[in-house]
Coordinates of C-alpha atoms in Angstrom, one line a residue:
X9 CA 132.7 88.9 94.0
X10 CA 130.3 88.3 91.4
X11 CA 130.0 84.7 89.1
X12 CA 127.8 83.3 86.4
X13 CA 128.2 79.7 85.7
X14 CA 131.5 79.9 87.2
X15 CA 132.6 83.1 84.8
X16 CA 133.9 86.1 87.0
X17 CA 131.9 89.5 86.1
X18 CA 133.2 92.8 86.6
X19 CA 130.0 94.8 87.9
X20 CA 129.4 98.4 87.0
X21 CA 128.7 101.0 89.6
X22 CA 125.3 100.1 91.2
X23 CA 123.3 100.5 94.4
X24 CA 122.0 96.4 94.2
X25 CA 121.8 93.3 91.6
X26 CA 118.1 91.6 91.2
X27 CA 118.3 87.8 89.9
X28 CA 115.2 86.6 88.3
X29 CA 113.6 83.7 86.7
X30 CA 110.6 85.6 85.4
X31 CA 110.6 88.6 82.5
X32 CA 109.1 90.7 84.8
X33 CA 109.2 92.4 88.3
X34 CA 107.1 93.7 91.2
X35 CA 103.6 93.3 89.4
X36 CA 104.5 93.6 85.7
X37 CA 107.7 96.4 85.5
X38 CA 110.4 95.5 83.5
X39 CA 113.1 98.1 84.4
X40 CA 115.9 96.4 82.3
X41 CA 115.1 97.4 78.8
X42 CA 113.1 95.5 76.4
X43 CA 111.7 92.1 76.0
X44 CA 113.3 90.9 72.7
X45 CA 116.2 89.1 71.2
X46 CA 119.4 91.0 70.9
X47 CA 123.8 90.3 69.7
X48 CA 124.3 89.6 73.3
X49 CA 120.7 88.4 75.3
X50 CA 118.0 86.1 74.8
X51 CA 114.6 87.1 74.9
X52 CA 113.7 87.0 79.0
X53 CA 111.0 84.2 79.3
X54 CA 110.0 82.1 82.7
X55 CA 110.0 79.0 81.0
X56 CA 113.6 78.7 79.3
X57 CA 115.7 77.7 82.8
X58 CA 118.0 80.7 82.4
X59 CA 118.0 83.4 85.0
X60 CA 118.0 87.2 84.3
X61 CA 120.8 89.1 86.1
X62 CA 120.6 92.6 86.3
X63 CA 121.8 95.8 87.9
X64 CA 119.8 98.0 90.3
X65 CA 121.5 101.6 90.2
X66 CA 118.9 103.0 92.7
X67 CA 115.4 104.1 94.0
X68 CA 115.0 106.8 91.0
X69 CA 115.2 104.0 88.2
X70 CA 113.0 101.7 90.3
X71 CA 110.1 104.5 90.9
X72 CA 109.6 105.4 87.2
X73 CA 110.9 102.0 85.6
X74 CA 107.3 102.3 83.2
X75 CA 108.8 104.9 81.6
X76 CA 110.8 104.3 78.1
X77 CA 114.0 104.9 77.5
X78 CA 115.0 104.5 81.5
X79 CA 118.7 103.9 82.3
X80 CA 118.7 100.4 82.4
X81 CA 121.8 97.5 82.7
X82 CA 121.4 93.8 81.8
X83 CA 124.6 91.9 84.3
X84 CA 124.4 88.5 82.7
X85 CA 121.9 85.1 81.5
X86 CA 122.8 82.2 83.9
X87 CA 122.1 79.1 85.4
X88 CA 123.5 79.2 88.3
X89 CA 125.0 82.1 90.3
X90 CA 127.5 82.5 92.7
X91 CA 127.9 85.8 94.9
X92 CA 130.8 86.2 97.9
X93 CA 130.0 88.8 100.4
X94 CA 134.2 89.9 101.4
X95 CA 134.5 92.2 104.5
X96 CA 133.0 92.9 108.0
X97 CA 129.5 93.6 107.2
X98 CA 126.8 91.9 105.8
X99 CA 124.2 93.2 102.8
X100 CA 120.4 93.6 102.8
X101 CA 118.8 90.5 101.2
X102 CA 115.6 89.8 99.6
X103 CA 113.3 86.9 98.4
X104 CA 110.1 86.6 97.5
X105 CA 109.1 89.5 100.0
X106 CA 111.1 88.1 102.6
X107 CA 114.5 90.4 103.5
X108 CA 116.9 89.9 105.8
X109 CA 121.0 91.0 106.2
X110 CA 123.3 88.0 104.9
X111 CA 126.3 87.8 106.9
X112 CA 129.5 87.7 105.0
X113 CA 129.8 84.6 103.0
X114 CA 128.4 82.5 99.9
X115 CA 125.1 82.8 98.1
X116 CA 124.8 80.7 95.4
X117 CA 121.4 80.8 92.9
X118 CA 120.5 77.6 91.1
X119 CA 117.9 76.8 88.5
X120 CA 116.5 74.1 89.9
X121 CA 113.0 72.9 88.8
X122 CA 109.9 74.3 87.4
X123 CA 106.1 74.9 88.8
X124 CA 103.2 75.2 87.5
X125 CA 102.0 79.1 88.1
X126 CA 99.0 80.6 87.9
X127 CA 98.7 83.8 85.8
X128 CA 95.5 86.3 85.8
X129 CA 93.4 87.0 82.7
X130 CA 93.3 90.3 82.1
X131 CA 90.8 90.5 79.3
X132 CA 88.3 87.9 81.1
X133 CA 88.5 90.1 84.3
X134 CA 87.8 93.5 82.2
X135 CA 84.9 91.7 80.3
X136 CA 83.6 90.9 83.7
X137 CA 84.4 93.8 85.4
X138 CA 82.4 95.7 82.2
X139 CA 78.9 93.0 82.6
X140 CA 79.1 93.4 86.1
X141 CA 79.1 97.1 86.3
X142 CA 76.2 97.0 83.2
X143 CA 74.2 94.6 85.9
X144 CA 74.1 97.2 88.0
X145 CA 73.2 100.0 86.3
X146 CA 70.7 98.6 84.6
X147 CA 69.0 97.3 88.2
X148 CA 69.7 100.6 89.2
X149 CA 68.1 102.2 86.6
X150 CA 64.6 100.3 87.1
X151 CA 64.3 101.8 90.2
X152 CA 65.1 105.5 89.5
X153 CA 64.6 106.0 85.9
X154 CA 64.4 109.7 86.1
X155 CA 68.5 109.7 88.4
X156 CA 71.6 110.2 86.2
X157 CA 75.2 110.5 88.4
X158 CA 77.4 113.1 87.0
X159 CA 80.0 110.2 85.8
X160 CA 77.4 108.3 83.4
X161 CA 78.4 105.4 84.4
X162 CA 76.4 103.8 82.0
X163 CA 78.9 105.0 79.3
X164 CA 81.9 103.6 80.9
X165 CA 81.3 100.1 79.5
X166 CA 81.0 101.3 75.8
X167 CA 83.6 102.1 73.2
X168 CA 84.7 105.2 72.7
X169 CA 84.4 106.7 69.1
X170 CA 87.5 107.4 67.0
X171 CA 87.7 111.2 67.4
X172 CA 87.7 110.4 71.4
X173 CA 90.1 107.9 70.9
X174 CA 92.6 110.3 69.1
X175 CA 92.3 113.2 71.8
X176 CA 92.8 110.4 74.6
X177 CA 95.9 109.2 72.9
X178 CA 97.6 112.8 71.9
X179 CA 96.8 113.5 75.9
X180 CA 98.9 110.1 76.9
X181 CA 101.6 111.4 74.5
X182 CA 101.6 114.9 76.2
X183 CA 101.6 113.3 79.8
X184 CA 104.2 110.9 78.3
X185 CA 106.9 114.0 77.2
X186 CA 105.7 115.2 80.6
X187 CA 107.0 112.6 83.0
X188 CA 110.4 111.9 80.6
X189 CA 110.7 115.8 81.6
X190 CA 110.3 115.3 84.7
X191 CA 112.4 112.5 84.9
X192 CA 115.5 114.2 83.5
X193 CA 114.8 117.1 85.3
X194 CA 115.1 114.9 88.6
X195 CA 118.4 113.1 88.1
X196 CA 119.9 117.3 89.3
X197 CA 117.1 117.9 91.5
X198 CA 115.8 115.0 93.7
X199 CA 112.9 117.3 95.3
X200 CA 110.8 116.9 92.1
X201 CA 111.7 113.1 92.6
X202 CA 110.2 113.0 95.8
X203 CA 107.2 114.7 95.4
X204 CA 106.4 113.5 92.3
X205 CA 107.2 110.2 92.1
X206 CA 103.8 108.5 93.0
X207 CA 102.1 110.3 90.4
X208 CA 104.3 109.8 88.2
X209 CA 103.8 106.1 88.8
X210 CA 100.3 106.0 88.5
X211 CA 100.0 107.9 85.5
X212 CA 102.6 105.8 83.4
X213 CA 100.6 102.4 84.7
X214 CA 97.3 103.9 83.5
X215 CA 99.1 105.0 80.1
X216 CA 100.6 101.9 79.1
X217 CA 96.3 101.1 78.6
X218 CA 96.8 103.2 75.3
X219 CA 99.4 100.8 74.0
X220 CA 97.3 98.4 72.7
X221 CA 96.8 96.2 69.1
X222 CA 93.3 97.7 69.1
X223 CA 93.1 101.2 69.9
X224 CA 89.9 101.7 68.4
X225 CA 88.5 99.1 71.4
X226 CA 89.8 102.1 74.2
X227 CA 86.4 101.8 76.3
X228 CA 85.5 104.9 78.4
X229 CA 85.8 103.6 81.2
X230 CA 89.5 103.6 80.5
X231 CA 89.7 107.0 78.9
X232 CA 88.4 107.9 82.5
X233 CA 90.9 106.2 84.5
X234 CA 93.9 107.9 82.0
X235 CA 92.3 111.4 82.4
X236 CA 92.2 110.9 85.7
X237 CA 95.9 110.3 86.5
X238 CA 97.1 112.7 83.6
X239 CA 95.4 115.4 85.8
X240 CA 96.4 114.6 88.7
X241 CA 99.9 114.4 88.0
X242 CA 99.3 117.7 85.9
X243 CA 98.1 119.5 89.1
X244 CA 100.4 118.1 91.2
X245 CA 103.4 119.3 88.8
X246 CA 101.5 122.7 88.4
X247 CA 101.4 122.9 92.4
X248 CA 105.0 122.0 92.7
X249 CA 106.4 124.6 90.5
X250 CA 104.4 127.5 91.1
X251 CA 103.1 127.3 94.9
X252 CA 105.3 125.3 96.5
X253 CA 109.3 126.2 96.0
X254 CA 111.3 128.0 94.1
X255 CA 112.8 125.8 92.0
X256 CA 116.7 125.8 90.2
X257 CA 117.0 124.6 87.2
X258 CA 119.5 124.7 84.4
X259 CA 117.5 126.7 81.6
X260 CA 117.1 123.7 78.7
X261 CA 115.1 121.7 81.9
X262 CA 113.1 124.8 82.7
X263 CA 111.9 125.5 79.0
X264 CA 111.6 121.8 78.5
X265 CA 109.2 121.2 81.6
X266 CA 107.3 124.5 81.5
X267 CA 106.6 123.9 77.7
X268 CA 106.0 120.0 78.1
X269 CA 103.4 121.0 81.2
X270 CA 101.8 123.5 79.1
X271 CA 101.2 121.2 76.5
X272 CA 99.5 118.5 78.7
X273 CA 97.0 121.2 80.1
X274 CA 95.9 121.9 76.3
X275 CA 95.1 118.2 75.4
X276 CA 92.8 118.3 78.9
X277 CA 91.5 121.0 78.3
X278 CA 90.7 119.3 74.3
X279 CA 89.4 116.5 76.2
X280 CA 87.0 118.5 78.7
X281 CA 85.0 118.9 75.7
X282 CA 84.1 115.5 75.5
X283 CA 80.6 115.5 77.5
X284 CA 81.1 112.2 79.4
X285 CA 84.7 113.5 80.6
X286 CA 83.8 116.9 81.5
X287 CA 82.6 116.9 85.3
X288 CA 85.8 114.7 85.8
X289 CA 88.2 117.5 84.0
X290 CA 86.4 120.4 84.8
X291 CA 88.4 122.2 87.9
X292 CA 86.3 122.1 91.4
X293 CA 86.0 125.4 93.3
X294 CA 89.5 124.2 95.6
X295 CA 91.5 123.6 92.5
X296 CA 90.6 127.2 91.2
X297 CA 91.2 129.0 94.7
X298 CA 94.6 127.2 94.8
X299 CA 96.2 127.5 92.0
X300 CA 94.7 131.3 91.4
X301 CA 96.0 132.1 95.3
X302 CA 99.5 130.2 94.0
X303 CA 99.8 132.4 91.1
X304 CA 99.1 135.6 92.4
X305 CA 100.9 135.7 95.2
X306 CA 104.3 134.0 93.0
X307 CA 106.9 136.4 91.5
X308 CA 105.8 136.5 88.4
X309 CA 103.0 134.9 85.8
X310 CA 105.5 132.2 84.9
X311 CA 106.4 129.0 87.0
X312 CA 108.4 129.9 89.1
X313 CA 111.4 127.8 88.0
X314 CA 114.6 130.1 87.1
X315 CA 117.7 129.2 85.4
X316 CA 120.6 128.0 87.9
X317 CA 122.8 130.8 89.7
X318 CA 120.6 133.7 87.9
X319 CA 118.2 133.3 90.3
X320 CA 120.8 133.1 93.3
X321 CA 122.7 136.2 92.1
X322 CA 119.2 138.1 91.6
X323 CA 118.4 137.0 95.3
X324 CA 121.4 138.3 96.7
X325 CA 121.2 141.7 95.3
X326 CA 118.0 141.8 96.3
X327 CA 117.9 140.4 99.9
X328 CA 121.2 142.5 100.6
X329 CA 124.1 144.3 98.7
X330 CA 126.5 142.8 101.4
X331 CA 128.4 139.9 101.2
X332 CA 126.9 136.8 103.0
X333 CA 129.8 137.2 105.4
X334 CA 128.5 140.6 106.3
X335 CA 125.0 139.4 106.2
X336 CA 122.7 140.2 109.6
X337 CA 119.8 138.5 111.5
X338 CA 117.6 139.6 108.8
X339 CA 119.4 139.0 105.3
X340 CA 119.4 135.4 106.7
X341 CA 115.5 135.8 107.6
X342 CA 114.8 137.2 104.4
X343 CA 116.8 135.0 102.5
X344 CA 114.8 132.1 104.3
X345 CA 111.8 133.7 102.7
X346 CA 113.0 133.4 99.4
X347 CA 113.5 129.5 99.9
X348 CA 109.7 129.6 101.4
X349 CA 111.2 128.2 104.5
X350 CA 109.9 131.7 106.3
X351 CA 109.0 129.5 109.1
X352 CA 112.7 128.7 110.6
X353 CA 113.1 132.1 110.5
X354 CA 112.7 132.7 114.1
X355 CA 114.9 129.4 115.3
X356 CA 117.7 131.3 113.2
X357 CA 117.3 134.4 114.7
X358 CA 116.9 133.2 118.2
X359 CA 120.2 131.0 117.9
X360 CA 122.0 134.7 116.2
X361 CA 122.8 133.0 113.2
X362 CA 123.9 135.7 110.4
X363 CA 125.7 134.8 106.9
X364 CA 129.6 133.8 108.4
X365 CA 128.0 131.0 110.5
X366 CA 125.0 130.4 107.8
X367 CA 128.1 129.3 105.2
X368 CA 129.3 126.9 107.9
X369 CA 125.9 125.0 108.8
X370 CA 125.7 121.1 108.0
X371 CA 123.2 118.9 108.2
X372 CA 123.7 118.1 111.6
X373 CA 124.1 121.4 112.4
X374 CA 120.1 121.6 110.9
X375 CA 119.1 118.3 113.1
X376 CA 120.3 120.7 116.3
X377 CA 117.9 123.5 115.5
X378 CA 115.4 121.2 115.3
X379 CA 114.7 120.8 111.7
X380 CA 113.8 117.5 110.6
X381 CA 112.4 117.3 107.3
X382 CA 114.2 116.0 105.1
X383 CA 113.4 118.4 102.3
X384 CA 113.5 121.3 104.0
X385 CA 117.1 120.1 105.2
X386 CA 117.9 119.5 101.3
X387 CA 116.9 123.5 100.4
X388 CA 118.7 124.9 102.9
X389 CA 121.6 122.8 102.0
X390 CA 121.3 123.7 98.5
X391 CA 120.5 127.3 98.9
X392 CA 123.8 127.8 101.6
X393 CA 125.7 125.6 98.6
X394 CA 124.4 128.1 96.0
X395 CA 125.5 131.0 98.5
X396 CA 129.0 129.3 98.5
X397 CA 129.7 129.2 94.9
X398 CA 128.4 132.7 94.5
X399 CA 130.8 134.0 97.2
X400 CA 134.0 136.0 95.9
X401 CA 136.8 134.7 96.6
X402 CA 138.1 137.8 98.5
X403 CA 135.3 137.4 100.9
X404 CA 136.2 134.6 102.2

C-alpha cells in the first residue's frame, strides 16, 4: 500500500519504486523523463524539500536510461511517504548503497532537513585535466624531440575545427538511431539486451559530450573518447549479428537495425579520414580476421538476422522433411547446429533425445543435462518454442 502525504496511490505495474530528494540517480541518469516544469510536476530540484517518487519497471530501463525517449513513469511529488509491506514476505530494500530485506511492516520517508553537499566541477577538472596532459607532453617532448606516439596526444588538448566537429556529431547521431534500434529490438529479444547492454551504456555516456551550448569547443580529446565507444559498440553489434547467433527478428526490427548499423559504419569510416583519428578507427589485423572469418563462414553476405518463423520454417525443411515428432538423433543434432549450440550436441545424443521428447524439455530439464548458461538455456527454449508453434496440429 502505497501513500503520499497521506493520499492513497494506485501504482502501475512495476518491478520497484525509487524515492529521491535529488534530480538525479546513480552518477548523473535521470531515467524518469525530463527535467522541466509540466500540467502535473515541478521541475525535480534537491533544494525545493519535495521528494521525487517514481516507478522502476525493470533492469532494461535502468541499463539504457541515457537514452531519449525511454519508457519512463513519474509516481508522485511528496513530503513525506508512507509504504505498508502486507503479506508473509519481506522486499529487497535500499539506501544510499546499503540493501537489506524489510520485513513486513511500515516505511515511512520524511523530508527532514537539508546539508550542505559538495558537487564536482566539471569544467575546472577538464581544464585541468587538458594543462596537465599539455605538461607532460611538452616535458616529454624536450627529451625526445624526434618521438611522435601514434595517438598525437599533443592534439588531444586543442579544438577540433568545424568540419571535424560536424562529422563527430552526424557519427553520435548515427550511433544514437543505433542504440534506440537496439533498444526496441530488445524489449522481444532479451539476448541483444544482455550482450549489449554495457556498450550500449558507455557509448550513450560518451555521446551526451556532443550535447553541449558550444559545439564548436568539442576538443579532440573528446572526439576520441566518442569514436572510441561508437566503435566499439559498432563491432560488438556487428559480432553479435553475424558471428555469434542466429538471430529472430520480426522484419521492421531486422531492416531497422541492419540499415541503422550500416549507417554508423559510414560515418566511421567518414571519420577515419580525419588524420589524428585514423590509427584509432582504422581496423587491427584481429578485427579484420574476425569479422572476415564471421562472414564467410555465415549463411549468407547479410547479417544474419531473419524475419520471425521464416527462418524456422526454412530450418525445418532443411534439417528434415519430418515432423519434429518423427525427428531422430540427428535432426535434433543438426538442428542444434543451426542454433550454433553444436556443442550439446553430443549430451543430446548420448541421453537419446529425438524431436517427441525435444518438445517436452524445460528449463530444468536443461539444468539436468548439464547446461548452465543462461543464454544458451534461453535459445534452446526459444528455438523448441518456435518448433512448437510451427508444429501442425495433426502432429501432435
Amino acid at each position: 500500500v502505497f501513500q503520499c502525504d497521506g493520499q492513497y496511490i494506485p501504482l502501475p505495474s512495476l518491478q520497484g519504486i525509487a524515492v529521491l530528494n535529488i534530480p538525479s540517480y546513480a552518477g548523473g541518469t535521470n531515467f524518469w523523463g525530463g527535467t522541466k516544469e509540466d500540467d502535473i510536476f515541478g521541475a525535480p530540484s534537491f533544494d525545493d524539500k519535495i521528494l521525487e517518487v517514481v516507478a522502476v519497471f525493470g533492469s532494461m530501463q535502468m541499463a539504457v536510461s541515457r537514452v531519449i525517449k525511454l519508457q519512463h513513469h513519474r509516481i508522485a511529488q511528496c513530503r513525506s511517504v508512507k509504504i505498508t509491506i502486507l503479506g508473509d514476505e519481506g522486499v529487497p530494500v535500499q539506501v544510499d548503497g546499503e540493501a537489506w530485506i524489510q520485513p513486513p511492516g511500515v516505511i515511512k520517508i520524511v523530508h527532514k532537513n537539508r546539508a550542505q553537499m559538495l558537487t564536482r566541477d566539471r569544467a575546472f577538472e577538464n581544464t585541468l585535466k587538458s594543462w596537465e596532459d599539455k605538461l607532460k607532453y611538452e616535458k616529454y617532448d624536450a627529451c625526445k624531440p624526434a618521438f611522435r606516439p601514434h595517438l598525437y596526444p599533443q592534439q588531444s588538448v586543442d579544438l577540433a575545427t568545424e568540419e571535424e566537429v560536424t562529422l563527430v556529431q552526424q557519427c553520435a547521431q548515427a550511433a544514437e538511431e543505433l542504440i534506440t534500434r537496439i533498444c526496441e529490438a530488445a524489449k522481444t529479444h532479451s539476448l541483444l539486451e544482455q550482450e549489449l547492454a554495457h556498450a550500449v551504456n558507455a557509448c550513450s555516456h560518451a555521446l551526451n559530450k556532443t550535447h553541449t551550448k558550444f559545439p564548436e569547443s568539442l576538443t579532440r580529446n573528446t572526439a576520441i573518447e566518442i569514436a572510441c565507444n561508437v566503435k566499439a559498440l559498432n563491432n560488438e553489434t556487428e559480432s553479435l549479428l553475424v558471428a555469434r547467433v542466429p538471430l529472430q527478428l520480426d522484419s521492421p526490427h531486422e531492416e531497422l537495425l541492419s540499415n541503422a548499423l550500416h549507417n554508423v559504419e559510414v560515418e566511421l569510416r567518414k571519420l577515419a579520414e580525419i588524420p589524428w583519428l585514423y590509427h584509432i578507427l582504422q581496423p587491427n589485423d584481429e578485427e579484420e580476421h574476425s569479422l572476415e572469418y564471421a562472414k564467410r563462414h555465415s549463411r549468407s553476405t547479410m547479417f544474419r538476422i531473419v524475419p520471425k518463423f521464416k527462418k524456422e520454417k526454412a530450418q525445418r525443411h532443411k534439417t528434415s522433411p519430418q515432423p519434429v515428432q518423427k525427428w531422430g538423433t540427428d535432426e535434433v543434432a543438426a538442428w542444434l547446429d543451426l542454433l550454433s549450440l553444436g556443442e550439446y550436441k553430443e549430451i543430446f545424443i548420448r541421453h537419446d533425445i529425438r524431436g517427441s521428447e525435444l518438445l517436452h524439455l524445460e528449463r530444468r530439464d536443461l539444468k539436468d543435462l548439464g547446461i548452465t548458461k543462461v543464454g544458451h538455456m534461453k535459445r534452446i527454449l526459444q528455438g523448441i518454442k518456435e518448433l512448437g508453434k510451427n508444429t501442425p496440429m495433426f502432429d501432435v
